[in-house]
XYZ file of N, CA and C in Angstrom:
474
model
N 117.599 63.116 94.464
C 117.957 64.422 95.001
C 116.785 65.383 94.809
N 116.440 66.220 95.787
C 115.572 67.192 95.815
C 115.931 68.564 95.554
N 115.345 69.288 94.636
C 116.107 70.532 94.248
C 114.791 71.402 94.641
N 115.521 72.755 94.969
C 114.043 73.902 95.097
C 114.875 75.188 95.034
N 113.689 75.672 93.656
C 114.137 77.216 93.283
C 113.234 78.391 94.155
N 113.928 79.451 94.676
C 113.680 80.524 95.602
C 113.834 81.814 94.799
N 112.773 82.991 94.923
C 113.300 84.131 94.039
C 112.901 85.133 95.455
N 113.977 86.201 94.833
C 114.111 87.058 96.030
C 114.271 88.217 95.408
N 113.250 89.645 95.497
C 113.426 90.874 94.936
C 113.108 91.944 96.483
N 113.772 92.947 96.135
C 114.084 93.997 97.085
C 114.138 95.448 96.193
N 113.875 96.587 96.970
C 113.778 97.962 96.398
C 114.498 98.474 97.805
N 115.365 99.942 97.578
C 115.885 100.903 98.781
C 115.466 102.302 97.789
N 115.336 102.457 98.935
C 115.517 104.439 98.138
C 116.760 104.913 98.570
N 117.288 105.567 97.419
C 119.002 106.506 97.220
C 118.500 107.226 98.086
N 119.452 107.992 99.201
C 119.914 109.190 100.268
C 120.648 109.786 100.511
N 121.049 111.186 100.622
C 122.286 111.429 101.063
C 122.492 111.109 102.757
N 123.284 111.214 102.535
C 124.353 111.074 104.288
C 124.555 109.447 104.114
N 124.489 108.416 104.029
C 124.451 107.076 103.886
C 126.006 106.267 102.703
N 126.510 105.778 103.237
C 127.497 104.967 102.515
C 126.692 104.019 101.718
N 126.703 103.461 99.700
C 126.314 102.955 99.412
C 127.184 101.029 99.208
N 126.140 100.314 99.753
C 126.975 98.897 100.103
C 126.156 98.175 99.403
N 126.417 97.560 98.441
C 126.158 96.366 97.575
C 126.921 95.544 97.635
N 126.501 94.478 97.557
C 126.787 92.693 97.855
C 128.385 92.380 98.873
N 128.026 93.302 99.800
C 128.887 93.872 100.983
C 130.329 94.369 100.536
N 130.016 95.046 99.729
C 131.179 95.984 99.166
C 130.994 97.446 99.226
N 131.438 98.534 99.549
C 131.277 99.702 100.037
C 131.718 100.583 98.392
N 130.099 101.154 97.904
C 130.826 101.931 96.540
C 130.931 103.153 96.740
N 131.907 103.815 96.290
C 131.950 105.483 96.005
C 130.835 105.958 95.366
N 129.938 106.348 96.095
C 128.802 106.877 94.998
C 128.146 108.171 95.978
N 127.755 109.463 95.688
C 127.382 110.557 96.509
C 126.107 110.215 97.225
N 124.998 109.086 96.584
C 124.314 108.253 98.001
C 124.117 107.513 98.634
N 123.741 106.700 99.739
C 123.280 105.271 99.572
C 121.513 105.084 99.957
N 122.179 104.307 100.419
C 120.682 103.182 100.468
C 119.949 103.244 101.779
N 118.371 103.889 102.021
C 118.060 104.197 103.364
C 117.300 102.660 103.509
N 117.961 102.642 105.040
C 117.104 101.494 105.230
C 117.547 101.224 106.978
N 117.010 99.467 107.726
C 117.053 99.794 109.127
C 118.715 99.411 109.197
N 119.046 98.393 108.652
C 120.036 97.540 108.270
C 120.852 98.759 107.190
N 121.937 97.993 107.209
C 122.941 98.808 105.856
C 122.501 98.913 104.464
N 121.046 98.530 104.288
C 119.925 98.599 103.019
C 120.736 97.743 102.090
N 121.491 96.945 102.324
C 121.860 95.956 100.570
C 120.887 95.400 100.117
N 120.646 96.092 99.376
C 119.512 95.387 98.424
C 119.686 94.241 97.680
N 121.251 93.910 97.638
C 121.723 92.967 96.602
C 121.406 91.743 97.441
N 122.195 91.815 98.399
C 121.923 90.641 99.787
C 120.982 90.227 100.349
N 119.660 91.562 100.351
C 118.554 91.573 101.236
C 117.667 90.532 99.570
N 117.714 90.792 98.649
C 117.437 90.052 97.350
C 117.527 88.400 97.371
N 119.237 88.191 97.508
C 119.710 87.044 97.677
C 119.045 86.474 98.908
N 118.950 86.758 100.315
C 118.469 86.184 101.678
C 117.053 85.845 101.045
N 116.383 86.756 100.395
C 114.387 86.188 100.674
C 114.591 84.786 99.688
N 115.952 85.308 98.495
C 115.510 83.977 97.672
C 116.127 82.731 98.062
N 117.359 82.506 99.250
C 117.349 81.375 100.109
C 116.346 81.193 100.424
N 115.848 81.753 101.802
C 114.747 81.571 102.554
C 113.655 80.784 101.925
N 113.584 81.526 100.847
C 112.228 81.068 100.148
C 111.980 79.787 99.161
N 113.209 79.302 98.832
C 113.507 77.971 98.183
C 113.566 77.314 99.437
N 113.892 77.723 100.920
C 113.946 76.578 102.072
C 112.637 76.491 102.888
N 111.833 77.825 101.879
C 110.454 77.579 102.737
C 110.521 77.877 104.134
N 111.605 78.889 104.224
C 111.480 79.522 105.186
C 111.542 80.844 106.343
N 110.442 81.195 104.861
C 110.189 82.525 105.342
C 110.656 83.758 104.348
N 110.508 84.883 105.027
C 111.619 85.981 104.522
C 112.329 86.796 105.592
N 113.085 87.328 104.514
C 113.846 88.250 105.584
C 113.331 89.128 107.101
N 112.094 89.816 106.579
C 111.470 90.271 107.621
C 110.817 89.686 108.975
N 110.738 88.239 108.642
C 110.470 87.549 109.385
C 111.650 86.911 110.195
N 112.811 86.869 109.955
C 114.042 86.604 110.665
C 114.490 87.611 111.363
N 114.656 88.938 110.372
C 115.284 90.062 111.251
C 114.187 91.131 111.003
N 113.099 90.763 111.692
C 112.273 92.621 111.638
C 113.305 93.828 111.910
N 112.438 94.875 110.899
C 112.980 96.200 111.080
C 112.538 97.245 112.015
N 112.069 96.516 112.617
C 111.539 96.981 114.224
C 112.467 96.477 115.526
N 113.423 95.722 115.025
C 114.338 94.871 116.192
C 115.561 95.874 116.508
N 115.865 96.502 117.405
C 116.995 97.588 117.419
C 118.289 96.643 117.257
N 118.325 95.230 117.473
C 119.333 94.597 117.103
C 120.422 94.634 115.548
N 119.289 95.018 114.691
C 119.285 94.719 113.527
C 119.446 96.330 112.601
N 119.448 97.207 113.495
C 119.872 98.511 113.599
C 121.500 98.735 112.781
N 121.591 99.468 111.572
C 122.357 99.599 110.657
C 123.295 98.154 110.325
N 122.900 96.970 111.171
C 124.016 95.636 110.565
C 124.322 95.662 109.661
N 125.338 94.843 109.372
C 125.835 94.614 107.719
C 124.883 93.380 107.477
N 124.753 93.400 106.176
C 124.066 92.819 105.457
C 124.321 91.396 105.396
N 125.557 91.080 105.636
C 127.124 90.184 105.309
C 126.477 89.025 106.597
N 126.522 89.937 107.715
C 126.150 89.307 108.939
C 124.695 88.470 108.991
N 124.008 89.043 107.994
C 122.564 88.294 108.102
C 122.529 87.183 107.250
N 123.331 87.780 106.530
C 123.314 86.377 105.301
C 123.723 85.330 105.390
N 125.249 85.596 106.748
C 125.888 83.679 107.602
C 124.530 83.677 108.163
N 123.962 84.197 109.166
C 122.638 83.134 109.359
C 121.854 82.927 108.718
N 121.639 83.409 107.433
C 120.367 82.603 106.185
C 120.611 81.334 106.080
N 122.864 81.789 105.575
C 123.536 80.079 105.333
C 123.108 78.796 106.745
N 123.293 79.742 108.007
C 123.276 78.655 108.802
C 121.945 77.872 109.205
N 120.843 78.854 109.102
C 119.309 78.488 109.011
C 119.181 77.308 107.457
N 119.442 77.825 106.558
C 119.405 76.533 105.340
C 120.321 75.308 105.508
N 121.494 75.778 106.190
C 122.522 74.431 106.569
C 121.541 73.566 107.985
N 120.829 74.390 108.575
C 120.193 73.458 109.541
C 118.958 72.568 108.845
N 118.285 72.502 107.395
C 117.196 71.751 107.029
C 118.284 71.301 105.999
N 119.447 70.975 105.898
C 120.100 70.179 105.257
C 120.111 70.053 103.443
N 119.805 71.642 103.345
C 120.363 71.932 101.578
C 121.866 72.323 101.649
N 122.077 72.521 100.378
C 123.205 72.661 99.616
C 122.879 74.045 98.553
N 123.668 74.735 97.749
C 123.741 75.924 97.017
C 123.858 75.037 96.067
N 123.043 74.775 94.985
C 123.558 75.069 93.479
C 124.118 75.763 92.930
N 123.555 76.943 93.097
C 124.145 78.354 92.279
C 122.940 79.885 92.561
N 123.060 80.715 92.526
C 122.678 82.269 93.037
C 122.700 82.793 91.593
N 121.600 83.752 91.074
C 121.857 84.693 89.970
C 121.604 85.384 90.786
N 121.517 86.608 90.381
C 121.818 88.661 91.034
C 121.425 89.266 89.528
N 120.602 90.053 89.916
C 120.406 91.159 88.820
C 120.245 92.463 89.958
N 121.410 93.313 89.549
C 120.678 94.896 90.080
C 120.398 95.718 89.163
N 119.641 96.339 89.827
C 118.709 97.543 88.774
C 118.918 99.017 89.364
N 120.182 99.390 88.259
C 120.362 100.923 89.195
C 120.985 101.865 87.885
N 120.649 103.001 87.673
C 121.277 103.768 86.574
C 122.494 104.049 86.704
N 122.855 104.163 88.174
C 123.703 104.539 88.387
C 123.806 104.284 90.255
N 125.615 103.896 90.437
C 126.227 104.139 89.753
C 127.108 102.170 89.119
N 127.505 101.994 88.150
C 127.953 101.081 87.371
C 128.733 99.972 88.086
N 128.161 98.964 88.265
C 128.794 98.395 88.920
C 129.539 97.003 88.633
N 129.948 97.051 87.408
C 130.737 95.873 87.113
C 132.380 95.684 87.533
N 132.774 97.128 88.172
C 133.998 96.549 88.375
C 134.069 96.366 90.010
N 132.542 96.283 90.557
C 133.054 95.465 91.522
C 132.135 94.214 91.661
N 131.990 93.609 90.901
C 131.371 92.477 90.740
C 132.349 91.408 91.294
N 133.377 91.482 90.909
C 134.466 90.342 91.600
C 134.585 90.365 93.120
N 134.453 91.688 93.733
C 134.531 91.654 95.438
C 133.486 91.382 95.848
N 132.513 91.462 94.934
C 130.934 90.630 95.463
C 130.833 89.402 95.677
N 131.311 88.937 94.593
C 131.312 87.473 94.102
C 132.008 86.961 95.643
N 133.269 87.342 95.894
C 134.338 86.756 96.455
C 133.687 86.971 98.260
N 133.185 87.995 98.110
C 132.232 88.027 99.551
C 130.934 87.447 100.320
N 130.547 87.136 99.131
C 128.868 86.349 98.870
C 129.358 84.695 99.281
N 130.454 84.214 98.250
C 131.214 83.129 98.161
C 131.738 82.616 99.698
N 132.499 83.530 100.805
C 132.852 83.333 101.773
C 131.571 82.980 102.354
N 130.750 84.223 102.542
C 129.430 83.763 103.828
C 128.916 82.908 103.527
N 128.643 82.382 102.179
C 127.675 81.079 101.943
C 128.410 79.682 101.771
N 129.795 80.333 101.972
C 130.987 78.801 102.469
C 130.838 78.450 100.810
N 130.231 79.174 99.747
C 130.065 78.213 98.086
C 131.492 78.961 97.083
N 131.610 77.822 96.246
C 132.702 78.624 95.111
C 132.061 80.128 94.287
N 133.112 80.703 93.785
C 132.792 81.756 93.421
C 131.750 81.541 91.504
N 131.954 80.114 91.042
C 131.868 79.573 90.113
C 130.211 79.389 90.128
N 129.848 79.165 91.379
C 128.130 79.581 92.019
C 127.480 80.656 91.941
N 127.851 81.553 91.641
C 127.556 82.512 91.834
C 127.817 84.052 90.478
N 126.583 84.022 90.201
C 126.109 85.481 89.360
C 125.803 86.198 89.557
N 126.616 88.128 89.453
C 126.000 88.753 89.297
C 125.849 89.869 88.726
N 124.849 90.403 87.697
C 124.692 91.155 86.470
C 124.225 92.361 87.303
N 124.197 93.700 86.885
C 123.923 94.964 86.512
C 123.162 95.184 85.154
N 121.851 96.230 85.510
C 121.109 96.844 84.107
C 120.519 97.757 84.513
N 120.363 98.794 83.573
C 119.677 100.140 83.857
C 118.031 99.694 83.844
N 117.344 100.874 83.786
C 116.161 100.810 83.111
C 115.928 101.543 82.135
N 117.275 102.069 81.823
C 116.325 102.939 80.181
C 115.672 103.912 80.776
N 116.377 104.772 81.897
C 115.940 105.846 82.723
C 113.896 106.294 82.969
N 113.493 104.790 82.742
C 112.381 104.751 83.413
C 111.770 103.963 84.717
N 111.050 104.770 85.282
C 110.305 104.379 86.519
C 111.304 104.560 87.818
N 111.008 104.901 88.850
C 112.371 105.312 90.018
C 113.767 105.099 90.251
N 114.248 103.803 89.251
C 115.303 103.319 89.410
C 115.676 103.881 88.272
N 115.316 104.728 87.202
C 115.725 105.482 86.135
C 115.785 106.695 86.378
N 114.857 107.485 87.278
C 114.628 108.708 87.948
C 116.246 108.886 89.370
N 116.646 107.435 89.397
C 117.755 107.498 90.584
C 117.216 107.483 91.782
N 115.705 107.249 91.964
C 115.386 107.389 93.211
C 115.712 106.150 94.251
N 115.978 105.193 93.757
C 116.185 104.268 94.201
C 116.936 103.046 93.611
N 117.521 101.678 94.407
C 117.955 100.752 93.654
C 117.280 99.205 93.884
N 116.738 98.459 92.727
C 116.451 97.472 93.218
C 117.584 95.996 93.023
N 116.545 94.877 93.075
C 117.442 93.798 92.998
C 117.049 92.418 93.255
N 117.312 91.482 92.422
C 116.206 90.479 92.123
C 117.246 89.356 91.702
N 116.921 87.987 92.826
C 117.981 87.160 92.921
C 116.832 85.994 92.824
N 117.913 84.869 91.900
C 117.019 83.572 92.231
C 118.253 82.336 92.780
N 117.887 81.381 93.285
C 118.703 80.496 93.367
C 118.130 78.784 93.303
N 119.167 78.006 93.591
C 118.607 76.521 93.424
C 119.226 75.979 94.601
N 118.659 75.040 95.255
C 119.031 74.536 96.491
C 118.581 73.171 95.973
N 119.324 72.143 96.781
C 119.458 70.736 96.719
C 119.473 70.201 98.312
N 119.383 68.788 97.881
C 119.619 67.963 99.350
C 118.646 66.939 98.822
C-alpha cells in the first residue's frame, strides 16, 4: 500500500459585512472572512492538503480567484470536487488533522458540525477526522484579530 502525507495552510483577513463560515458551519461572530469564495480557511487549509498529498496541485490552481464562477461559493462545494479529483487517481482518506488559529471567536462547540460536514463531502467517518482550535497568545495578526488562519495535514492511501 502506498501512503502520502499533504499539508495545507491558509490565512483570511476578519471584515465587517461578511458572515463568518468555518469548516462549513456559519458562526455568530460580528466578522467574517474576506475572500473570493466564502473565505473558509478551515476547508481552503484542508483542500491544498488533499491536493497536495495527490500531487495535485493547489487550490488556486483548481478554482482561481479570478474565475467569476467561484465568486462567494461555499467552500463545502469545492471540497466534493477535491474528493472527486483524489477519488479519480484512486486514494483513499486515512485521516485529516485541522488546527485553527483565531483569538477569537472559540470554536469548540462547533467542532462536531464540522466534523459531521467535512465527514459527508469527503464520503469518510467522522472518526477520520480532527479538529483543534488555539490562540496565539494575542501575538502577530491572528492575536491582533486581524485575521484567521489554518493549517491541515492529512494521509492518503491506495
Amino acid at each position: 500500500m502506498e501512503s502520502r502525507i499533504g499539508a495545507g495552510f491558509d490565512v483570511h483577513r476578519l471584515t465587517e459585512g461578511r458572515p463568518l463560515i468555518l469548516g462549513g458551519v456559519e458562526i455568530p461572530f460580528e466578522k467574517g472572512l474576506l475572500g473570493h469564495s466564502d473565505a473558509d480557511v478551515l476547508i481552503h487549509a484542508l483542500m491544498d492538503a488533499l491536493l497536495g498529498a495527490a500531487a495535485l496541485g493547489d487550490i488556486g490552481r483548481h478554482f482561481p480567484d479570478n474565475d467569476p464562477q467561484y465568486k462567494d461559493i461555499s467552500s463545502m462545494k469545492l471540497l466534493e470536487k477535491v474528493k472527486k479529483l483524489i477519488d479519480e487517481e484512486f486514494y483513499g482518506i486515512s485521516n485529516v488533522d485541522i488546527t485553527v488559529m483565531a483569538e477569537r471567536p472559540k470554536i469548540k462547540s462547533y467542532i462536531d458540525d464540522m466534523t459531521e460536514k467535512i465527514g459527508e463531502a469527503l464520503e469518510i467517518d467522522k472518526s477520520k477526522i480532527n479538529i483543534k482550535g488555539t490562540t496565539t497568545e494575542k501575538l502577530g495578526f491572528v492575536g491582533r484579530e486581524e485575521g484567521i488562519a489554518a493549517q491541515a495535514v492529512c494521509l492518503l492511501y491506495r
